[in-house]
Amino acid sequence: MDAVDEKDVVLQRAASDLMDHFKSSLPRFLWHSTAIDCGHSEQKRHTRNIVRTSTTLDLIKLVEPFQEWPQLLDSELSAILAPLVETFAASLFLSPSKYYTCPPKLVASTIPLSRAICKLLYTLCKIRGPKVISRFFLNEPMYIELLLNALHARSRPRVQHCMSQLKSRSQITWEENYIILLWLSHISLTPFDLSSVGSTLPMDDNSIPIKFMLNAEIPPIAQRLLRVALRHLTSAAKEREAAVSLLVRLTLRPDMIQACLLESLVKWSIQTLQNQMFSPSQSIYPLIGILSFLANTINLADILIIAPFLTPIFQCMQEIKSVAAPSQSVMLSSAVARKVIVKVLRSVSVKALQLEVISSPKQSRVHDVMIEEVIQQLLSWLADKDTPVRFAASKALSLINLNLPSSMAIEVVEAIAAALEEKVLWKEADIQKTQTAIHIALQRDLSAVDALEWQGLVLTLSHLLFRRCPSPEQLPAVLNALIMALNFEQRTSFGSSTGTSVRDAACFGIWSLARRYSTDQLSAMDTTATPERLPDDESLSVLQTVADELVAASIADPSGNIRRGASAALQELVGRHPDTIIHGIDLVQVVDYHAVALRSNALKEVAIRAAEVDEHYWQVTLKALLGWRAIGSTDPESRRCAGIAIGDLSMMEGGPGFILVLSKILDELRRLEGRQVEIRHGLLLAAGAVILKALHPSLTDSMTEISLVISDVWKIFDHTSLLEDKYFSSSLLRPFLTAEGCSFLISSLAMISCDDLYSSNIQPSMTTIARCAQLIDLSLLHTQRLVISNTSEAVKWLLPMIDEEQQAIIILEWIAKLSSKRLLATQSPDNVCGQIAGLGSVYQACNHVPELQKKILDSILGLLEDKGIDIESKVSCLECFSKGFIPSKVFNPRMETGLLNCLQDYTVDERGDIGSLVRFEAIVAVHAAYRCGMFLTATQKLELVARVCSLAAEKLDKIRYRAWQCLKDLCNGIDGVELPLNFSDVAQVSSVAYFLQLLSLSSIQWLRQLLFEGIVTSASSGAETVLLASRAAIVQTMEGLPLEERVTHWNCLLSLLESKKQNERLVVPVLEVLGFLLATTLCGNTAPGLLDWRKVFALVQRCHFKSGNLHKVKAAIDIYVGLSRCSVIRKQVLLKLSNMLLHPSASVRNKAAESLLIVTVSSSLEMTDWSRPPGELKAKVRQLQKDIESMPQQ
């Protein structure tokens, strides 16, 4: 629901560090470090020939984050581009043979320096744009020939004597082509005639012959540039864009125009497009390159020079567009090609409009027809299925409209506004009855319109407003369309939204409107002429209405981009038009661009603060929260946040406001249809949240009126059509949502009705209460934790409103269902989590019937003791302990035994360690028992403390932190147990200091073994930070102990291994920790005579004897490596390792061979492939064993 972080803020803070790191790394990337260390001048630095690929990627990663905010790079561009450009320019003077010389062993990990520079330059072009980056390229004309020579030499295959493994690395890449072509296009702007930049070399590339006649006046260097550009014009990579730029700039040079190059290229382009547009086998990329060349040439050329070619180019585009089926044309089937065609038509139309001033009347009529056809085509392309085409068409229409005569410009705006009215339906929104008439309010229904077409149309209006094209008289219709678009929402059959792009375009349009038009023009709008008047209240100005819509979008829209866009538009509106918005400055400070980024924050905090600005915004916020954006959101968590916010709003305006909010919710509930599941869920949650606020002191003066409204809420349960049984059972209607909302509403109503302030005024009928009990019973069938929590709370408050006899019947039915659960556990009966939670919640309420309480307690404990119980039911039983039994001062030996068993539940299934859910709830129950003083004996407390201490050291963060919170309280008052440090979050219980404090308890005998049970899991299979911290703590603890205590700890681990050798969960961690300790030599030869190494050796062998657990076997090998240092058993350990060289698993054989190589340094081990079948290795192993047996005793 919420964005993870505000990336722009993070980037702004880190930008300086990223750039400092980049600039400090750049010199060593470009030049040998020896030259820098010796203090050589820049001219004497030795430039590298090759660099590591990983180093290049590291530098790229430093600048890629700036793509979110490229302007942050501007102040650093000169410092980082100058050395890159100069070094690349210097590489142009090198001979081709020195382009990539590399030792064979480094081929896979290195690239040429010039290629690495091109990768960096391309990344910067991608971030900041090629126009900005190319300004830093060297522009001396001498580099034209150098760049051409480099491009030619590096594109050819290497000479014959080149090593085969270097060929793939020595070929030029597209990044190099792109940068060289971009550099050539930059230098081609040189003011000197290209004939003065003569080339003494012959024509170097005839692989792409020029298929049109060239004027003899074109110099050789220009021909070389032309061939290079045409060759890369067909590329599918980014280099095509640089080739287009080079070709356009070369063509539009005065000397090339004089040599008729422009005429030749345009004619060739048109002929090529006409010949190949219908060829199904034709690649699209050459055609895209040609179209891009035409679009850029028309756009940049002087109007008189390009004028003769406008009509032929337009006719060519018409031929392409006139294909009967788009699939028959390779160009019309490509979104990129259609986008470029739009740009060509845009450029043709703009130039034609500019020509009308100086052209003849006959030519003007031709141009008028051309422009009308282009506008018609662009309007049809606004509904294109591809977003880039719609974007291009909307921008093209705005640019053409900017150059149109005023009469035609008005018609274009009217056509777009009329298109937005098509397929718009009207539906009944509200009916208000008076004494004389019935007023029916209608609202627009946009369910039949095309969302893609609407995005194109609204984006076009936005572009027109940005260029101030619509006249003030057209603004009402335009603004009416923008506000409709700001509230646009459609959903697919899967429930996903398709209206985000339309609302985004509307935000841009309102921002442009506020920016481009004066306050007087906007205030003078006549909204009575629009089909739907903008202000809901005639006293409100148009600007205030727009501000209200922006506030609603800012606080409630599902998309973070829309919330931020609406906030930016609101800021522009308030800033550009002062004193027109109610408390405008205060409003924009609340509805801040950054504050609305997180949706939960926007709904629960920004909405409330906006409502506090003025009573008017309270109404705006309430309307937004009750709309489709919040209560009707597709995200359940957003609906929950909206319900909380509506509850907070309800008490801000006193009793009348409370009654108004609850009445609106009731009206919406009564109008709901059966399939509107999300809205029903949101409204039920909102109603419950509002009713809970009835106890607020500010509402005590209106208790009578409030009681009447709450009584009306009770009555909705009398109408079965509003909450039918199928809403709680039909899987198609997502019944758990209705169950959650309904149970929350019932608990809120019952709690208020039982309160002394309202109990005398709110008295629901027994029929209503019976219906609520029936709905709760249906809700108990669902397993979602939120549903169970809300339902148990509803049971807690509703059951006291039922007579005692009926209470007993309901409770006994639930107990009977629990009994059937125990009897049929292996047959997976219906889930009884709801019934368990319900029994736990009513336990305290049954204190007047001890027999019933005993039955509840026995049924829960019996279910918990059943070995076939599922995890979910066990978690629900434990919740009964902490929420029902323990607060009622009930804690017996059976409960203690159940808690001890649950604290050791490590059940694992396909979902993972699901026993952690049970352990967590058991810790919560133990903590609750301590706080209530419910431990029976000191021994009972110590048993639980020891088990919680083990969990406080285990690998799972959530369990470890919750166990620590419990442990620090349990240890109060226990002699010898001191925990002076406090740890307040999950990160802190993953630190070395935390584990050191826990290990300080290892001196307590009754805690030691269970403490080690937990900490070995963290030191072997925990997360990396936990593993490193726990191992560091173990080492520091062992180092600080005297030798005798160190041996005691070692023996404790051995006894743990002996007692748990059948427990796969613990035996592997213990083996790994023992191997780790032996590797540190903390318990190695430093304890001669104190440890029985033969016993250790025998114990480890028994642990992995005939085991198929490879982790266990490999952990044992690590122990054998440590034991091999003990002279007493060295020979036996080496023989054991040699036997493992014939293990069925190749990974075990390889590990055993590596371990033997470490401890014996045998050359035969290194030269043998131990992944071969064991049968082929027997001879080697026998020989190795003979060598081991012949070793002298150390």
PDB file of C-alpha atoms in Angstrom, residues 439-616:
ATOM      1  CA  HIS A 439     -35.259  16.219  -6.878  1.00  0.00           C
ATOM      2  CA  ILE A 440     -33.197  13.551  -8.613  1.00  0.00           C
ATOM      3  CA  ALA A 441     -29.450  14.236  -8.775  1.00  0.00           C
ATOM      4  CA  LEU A 442     -27.611  12.658 -11.665  1.00  0.00           C
ATOM      5  CA  GLN A 443     -23.925  11.955 -12.076  1.00  0.00           C
ATOM      6  CA  ARG A 444     -21.774  10.840 -14.957  1.00  0.00           C
ATOM      7  CA  ASP A 445     -21.089   7.158 -15.511  1.00  0.00           C
ATOM      8  CA  LEU A 446     -17.777   6.595 -17.318  1.00  0.00           C
ATOM      9  CA  SER A 447     -17.906   2.805 -17.367  1.00  0.00           C
ATOM     10  CA  ALA A 448     -18.514   2.682 -21.139  1.00  0.00           C
ATOM     11  CA  VAL A 449     -15.672   4.951 -22.260  1.00  0.00           C
ATOM     12  CA  ASP A 450     -12.255   3.797 -23.441  1.00  0.00           C
ATOM     13  CA  ALA A 451      -9.620   4.558 -20.794  1.00  0.00           C
ATOM     14  CA  LEU A 452      -6.789   4.672 -23.352  1.00  0.00           C
ATOM     15  CA  GLU A 453      -8.646   7.153 -25.542  1.00  0.00           C
ATOM     16  CA  TRP A 454      -9.461   9.276 -22.507  1.00  0.00           C
ATOM     17  CA  GLN A 455      -5.822   9.400 -21.535  1.00  0.00           C
ATOM     18  CA  GLY A 456      -4.904  10.610 -25.020  1.00  0.00           C
ATOM     19  CA  LEU A 457      -7.678  13.219 -25.078  1.00  0.00           C
ATOM     20  CA  VAL A 458      -6.985  14.544 -21.574  1.00  0.00           C
ATOM     21  CA  LEU A 459      -3.249  14.632 -22.216  1.00  0.00           C
ATOM     22  CA  THR A 460      -3.907  16.631 -25.382  1.00  0.00           C
ATOM     23  CA  LEU A 461      -6.000  19.120 -23.429  1.00  0.00           C
ATOM     24  CA  SER A 462      -3.189  19.364 -20.892  1.00  0.00           C
ATOM     25  CA  HIS A 463      -0.611  20.083 -23.585  1.00  0.00           C
ATOM     26  CA  LEU A 464      -2.929  22.678 -25.108  1.00  0.00           C
ATOM     27  CA  LEU A 465      -3.332  24.377 -21.744  1.00  0.00           C
ATOM     28  CA  PHE A 466       0.425  24.285 -21.185  1.00  0.00           C
ATOM     29  CA  ARG A 467       0.843  26.193 -24.454  1.00  0.00           C
ATOM     30  CA  ARG A 468      -2.132  28.450 -23.612  1.00  0.00           C
ATOM     31  CA  CYS A 469      -4.059  27.458 -26.732  1.00  0.00           C
ATOM     32  CA  PRO A 470      -7.696  27.366 -25.483  1.00  0.00           C
ATOM     33  CA  SER A 471      -9.405  30.729 -25.357  1.00  0.00           C
ATOM     34  CA  PRO A 472     -10.913  31.940 -22.057  1.00  0.00           C
ATOM     35  CA  GLU A 473     -14.372  31.194 -23.450  1.00  0.00           C
ATOM     36  CA  GLN A 474     -13.449  27.519 -23.826  1.00  0.00           C
ATOM     37  CA  LEU A 475     -12.034  27.133 -20.333  1.00  0.00           C
ATOM     38  CA  PRO A 476     -15.306  26.029 -18.617  1.00  0.00           C
ATOM     39  CA  ALA A 477     -15.699  23.017 -20.898  1.00  0.00           C
ATOM     40  CA  VAL A 478     -11.993  22.201 -20.624  1.00  0.00           C
ATOM     41  CA  LEU A 479     -12.005  22.463 -16.847  1.00  0.00           C
ATOM     42  CA  ASN A 480     -15.140  20.370 -16.617  1.00  0.00           C
ATOM     43  CA  ALA A 481     -13.371  17.638 -18.620  1.00  0.00           C
ATOM     44  CA  LEU A 482     -10.269  17.826 -16.418  1.00  0.00           C
ATOM     45  CA  ILE A 483     -12.266  17.423 -13.212  1.00  0.00           C
ATOM     46  CA  MET A 484     -14.086  14.441 -14.685  1.00  0.00           C
ATOM     47  CA  ALA A 485     -10.719  12.981 -15.627  1.00  0.00           C
ATOM     48  CA  LEU A 486      -9.320  13.626 -12.136  1.00  0.00           C
ATOM     49  CA  ASN A 487     -12.094  11.389 -10.788  1.00  0.00           C
ATOM     50  CA  PHE A 488     -11.815   8.825 -13.587  1.00  0.00           C
ATOM     51  CA  GLU A 489     -11.687   5.183 -12.530  1.00  0.00           C
ATOM     52  CA  GLN A 490     -12.275   1.931 -14.354  1.00  0.00           C
ATOM     53  CA  ARG A 491     -11.546  -1.592 -13.235  1.00  0.00           C
ATOM     54  CA  THR A 492     -10.841  -4.694 -15.223  1.00  0.00           C
ATOM     55  CA  SER A 493     -12.559  -8.006 -14.670  1.00  0.00           C
ATOM     56  CA  PHE A 494      -9.640  -8.908 -12.379  1.00  0.00           C
ATOM     57  CA  GLY A 495     -10.207  -5.821 -10.210  1.00  0.00           C
ATOM     58  CA  SER A 496      -7.109  -3.872 -11.268  1.00  0.00           C
ATOM     59  CA  SER A 497      -7.358  -0.150 -12.005  1.00  0.00           C
ATOM     60  CA  THR A 498      -7.048   1.261 -15.535  1.00  0.00           C
ATOM     61  CA  GLY A 499      -7.695   4.918 -14.760  1.00  0.00           C
ATOM     62  CA  THR A 500      -4.353   5.948 -13.267  1.00  0.00           C
ATOM     63  CA  SER A 501      -2.940   7.344 -16.512  1.00  0.00           C
ATOM     64  CA  VAL A 502      -6.082   9.446 -17.084  1.00  0.00           C
ATOM     65  CA  ARG A 503      -5.887  10.994 -13.611  1.00  0.00           C
ATOM     66  CA  ASP A 504      -2.184  11.630 -14.080  1.00  0.00           C
ATOM     67  CA  ALA A 505      -2.877  13.555 -17.292  1.00  0.00           C
ATOM     68  CA  ALA A 506      -5.608  15.515 -15.482  1.00  0.00           C
ATOM     69  CA  CYS A 507      -3.126  16.589 -12.788  1.00  0.00           C
ATOM     70  CA  PHE A 508      -0.820  17.896 -15.516  1.00  0.00           C
ATOM     71  CA  GLY A 509      -3.730  19.728 -17.124  1.00  0.00           C
ATOM     72  CA  ILE A 510      -4.867  21.453 -13.910  1.00  0.00           C
ATOM     73  CA  TRP A 511      -1.251  22.371 -13.126  1.00  0.00           C
ATOM     74  CA  SER A 512      -0.937  23.925 -16.618  1.00  0.00           C
ATOM     75  CA  LEU A 513      -4.261  25.743 -16.225  1.00  0.00           C
ATOM     76  CA  ALA A 514      -3.182  27.287 -12.937  1.00  0.00           C
ATOM     77  CA  ARG A 515       0.188  28.268 -14.383  1.00  0.00           C
ATOM     78  CA  ARG A 516      -0.803  29.708 -17.768  1.00  0.00           C
ATOM     79  CA  TYR A 517      -4.004  31.638 -17.050  1.00  0.00           C
ATOM     80  CA  SER A 518      -4.536  34.674 -14.841  1.00  0.00           C
ATOM     81  CA  THR A 519      -6.746  34.836 -11.793  1.00  0.00           C
ATOM     82  CA  ASP A 520      -9.194  37.127 -13.555  1.00  0.00           C
ATOM     83  CA  GLN A 521      -9.575  34.773 -16.495  1.00  0.00           C
ATOM     84  CA  LEU A 522     -10.195  31.768 -14.277  1.00  0.00           C
ATOM     85  CA  SER A 523     -12.524  33.598 -11.909  1.00  0.00           C
ATOM     86  CA  ALA A 524     -14.596  34.926 -14.790  1.00  0.00           C
ATOM     87  CA  MET A 525     -15.448  31.477 -16.146  1.00  0.00           C
ATOM     88  CA  ASP A 526     -19.153  30.944 -16.758  1.00  0.00           C
ATOM     89  CA  THR A 527     -19.795  27.426 -15.528  1.00  0.00           C
ATOM     90  CA  THR A 528     -23.532  27.603 -16.175  1.00  0.00           C
ATOM     91  CA  ALA A 529     -22.865  26.778 -19.821  1.00  0.00           C
ATOM     92  CA  THR A 530     -21.261  23.448 -19.012  1.00  0.00           C
ATOM     93  CA  PRO A 531     -23.322  20.255 -18.933  1.00  0.00           C
ATOM     94  CA  GLU A 532     -22.365  19.714 -15.308  1.00  0.00           C
ATOM     95  CA  ARG A 533     -21.813  22.778 -13.171  1.00  0.00           C
ATOM     96  CA  LEU A 534     -18.500  22.642 -11.411  1.00  0.00           C
ATOM     97  CA  PRO A 535     -19.312  24.128  -7.986  1.00  0.00           C
ATOM     98  CA  ASP A 536     -21.528  21.988  -5.783  1.00  0.00           C
ATOM     99  CA  ASP A 537     -22.260  25.118  -3.808  1.00  0.00           C
ATOM    100  CA  GLU A 538     -23.157  28.274  -5.725  1.00  0.00           C
ATOM    101  CA  SER A 539     -21.252  30.363  -3.200  1.00  0.00           C
ATOM    102  CA  LEU A 540     -17.981  28.644  -4.093  1.00  0.00           C
ATOM    103  CA  SER A 541     -15.703  29.993  -6.765  1.00  0.00           C
ATOM    104  CA  VAL A 542     -14.426  27.872  -9.601  1.00  0.00           C
ATOM    105  CA  LEU A 543     -10.894  28.008  -8.213  1.00  0.00           C
ATOM    106  CA  GLN A 544     -12.099  26.825  -4.809  1.00  0.00           C
ATOM    107  CA  THR A 545     -13.891  23.890  -6.442  1.00  0.00           C
ATOM    108  CA  VAL A 546     -10.730  22.932  -8.303  1.00  0.00           C
ATOM    109  CA  ALA A 547      -8.760  23.153  -5.040  1.00  0.00           C
ATOM    110  CA  ASP A 548     -11.307  20.883  -3.344  1.00  0.00           C
ATOM    111  CA  GLU A 549     -10.917  18.260  -6.064  1.00  0.00           C
ATOM    112  CA  LEU A 550      -7.139  18.422  -5.757  1.00  0.00           C
ATOM    113  CA  VAL A 551      -7.320  18.030  -1.980  1.00  0.00           C
ATOM    114  CA  ALA A 552      -9.515  14.947  -2.383  1.00  0.00           C
ATOM    115  CA  ALA A 553      -7.080  13.416  -4.892  1.00  0.00           C
ATOM    116  CA  SER A 554      -4.042  14.288  -2.774  1.00  0.00           C
ATOM    117  CA  ILE A 555      -5.237  12.531   0.356  1.00  0.00           C
ATOM    118  CA  ALA A 556      -7.127   9.548  -1.043  1.00  0.00           C
ATOM    119  CA  ASP A 557      -5.979   8.558  -4.538  1.00  0.00           C
ATOM    120  CA  PRO A 558      -4.653   4.981  -4.711  1.00  0.00           C
ATOM    121  CA  SER A 559      -1.611   5.976  -6.789  1.00  0.00           C
ATOM    122  CA  GLY A 560       1.303   7.764  -5.140  1.00  0.00           C
ATOM    123  CA  ASN A 561       2.111   9.593  -8.393  1.00  0.00           C
ATOM    124  CA  ILE A 562      -1.417  10.997  -8.543  1.00  0.00           C
ATOM    125  CA  ARG A 563      -1.345  12.089  -4.903  1.00  0.00           C
ATOM    126  CA  ARG A 564       1.923  13.899  -5.471  1.00  0.00           C
ATOM    127  CA  GLY A 565       0.789  15.318  -8.805  1.00  0.00           C
ATOM    128  CA  ALA A 566      -2.415  16.669  -7.267  1.00  0.00           C
ATOM    129  CA  SER A 567      -0.401  18.146  -4.390  1.00  0.00           C
ATOM    130  CA  ALA A 568       1.920  19.900  -6.862  1.00  0.00           C
ATOM    131  CA  ALA A 569      -1.061  21.228  -8.830  1.00  0.00           C
ATOM    132  CA  LEU A 570      -2.650  22.495  -5.602  1.00  0.00           C
ATOM    133  CA  GLN A 571       0.553  24.282  -4.674  1.00  0.00           C
ATOM    134  CA  GLU A 572       0.670  25.883  -8.126  1.00  0.00           C
ATOM    135  CA  LEU A 573      -2.984  26.923  -7.852  1.00  0.00           C
ATOM    136  CA  VAL A 574      -2.545  28.533  -4.443  1.00  0.00           C
ATOM    137  CA  GLY A 575       0.760  30.178  -5.348  1.00  0.00           C
ATOM    138  CA  ARG A 576      -0.339  31.610  -8.707  1.00  0.00           C
ATOM    139  CA  HIS A 577      -3.753  32.782  -7.513  1.00  0.00           C
ATOM    140  CA  PRO A 578      -3.409  34.195  -4.004  1.00  0.00           C
ATOM    141  CA  ASP A 579      -6.394  35.049  -1.824  1.00  0.00           C
ATOM    142  CA  THR A 580      -8.751  32.884  -3.876  1.00  0.00           C
ATOM    143  CA  ILE A 581      -8.529  29.642  -1.863  1.00  0.00           C
ATOM    144  CA  ILE A 582      -9.809  29.325   1.697  1.00  0.00           C
ATOM    145  CA  HIS A 583      -6.735  29.263   3.959  1.00  0.00           C
ATOM    146  CA  GLY A 584      -4.657  28.391   0.912  1.00  0.00           C
ATOM    147  CA  ILE A 585      -1.221  28.763   2.525  1.00  0.00           C
ATOM    148  CA  ASP A 586      -2.182  26.644   5.517  1.00  0.00           C
ATOM    149  CA  LEU A 587      -3.694  24.068   3.198  1.00  0.00           C
ATOM    150  CA  VAL A 588      -0.611  23.552   1.007  1.00  0.00           C
ATOM    151  CA  GLN A 589       1.565  23.275   4.088  1.00  0.00           C
ATOM    152  CA  VAL A 590      -0.595  20.362   5.249  1.00  0.00           C
ATOM    153  CA  VAL A 591      -1.152  18.683   1.869  1.00  0.00           C
ATOM    154  CA  ASP A 592       2.573  18.593   1.251  1.00  0.00           C
ATOM    155  CA  TYR A 593       4.221  16.850  -1.699  1.00  0.00           C
ATOM    156  CA  HIS A 594       6.257  14.594   0.586  1.00  0.00           C
ATOM    157  CA  ALA A 595       3.581  14.101   3.245  1.00  0.00           C
ATOM    158  CA  VAL A 596       1.169  12.431   0.808  1.00  0.00           C
ATOM    159  CA  ALA A 597       3.772   9.979  -0.522  1.00  0.00           C
ATOM    160  CA  LEU A 598       2.767   7.193   1.882  1.00  0.00           C
ATOM    161  CA  ARG A 599      -0.862   6.273   1.479  1.00  0.00           C
ATOM    162  CA  SER A 600      -1.435   5.349   5.114  1.00  0.00           C
ATOM    163  CA  ASN A 601       0.027   8.697   6.158  1.00  0.00           C
ATOM    164  CA  ALA A 602      -2.126  10.560   3.627  1.00  0.00           C
ATOM    165  CA  LEU A 603      -5.318   8.864   4.817  1.00  0.00           C
ATOM    166  CA  LYS A 604      -4.798   8.876   8.579  1.00  0.00           C
ATOM    167  CA  GLU A 605      -2.768  12.039   9.172  1.00  0.00           C
ATOM    168  CA  VAL A 606      -2.858  14.433   6.211  1.00  0.00           C
ATOM    169  CA  ALA A 607      -6.621  14.028   5.807  1.00  0.00           C
ATOM    170  CA  ILE A 608      -7.262  14.841   9.474  1.00  0.00           C
ATOM    171  CA  ARG A 609      -4.920  17.839   9.448  1.00  0.00           C
ATOM    172  CA  ALA A 610      -6.543  19.132   6.247  1.00  0.00           C
ATOM    173  CA  ALA A 611      -9.974  18.844   7.852  1.00  0.00           C
ATOM    174  CA  GLU A 612      -8.719  20.894  10.799  1.00  0.00           C
ATOM    175  CA  VAL A 613      -7.788  23.818   8.515  1.00  0.00           C
ATOM    176  CA  ASP A 614     -11.415  24.792   7.959  1.00  0.00           C
ATOM    177  CA  GLU A 615     -14.883  23.309   8.232  1.00  0.00           C
ATOM    178  CA  HIS A 616     -15.151  23.431   4.451  1.00  0.00           C
TER     179      HIS A 616
END
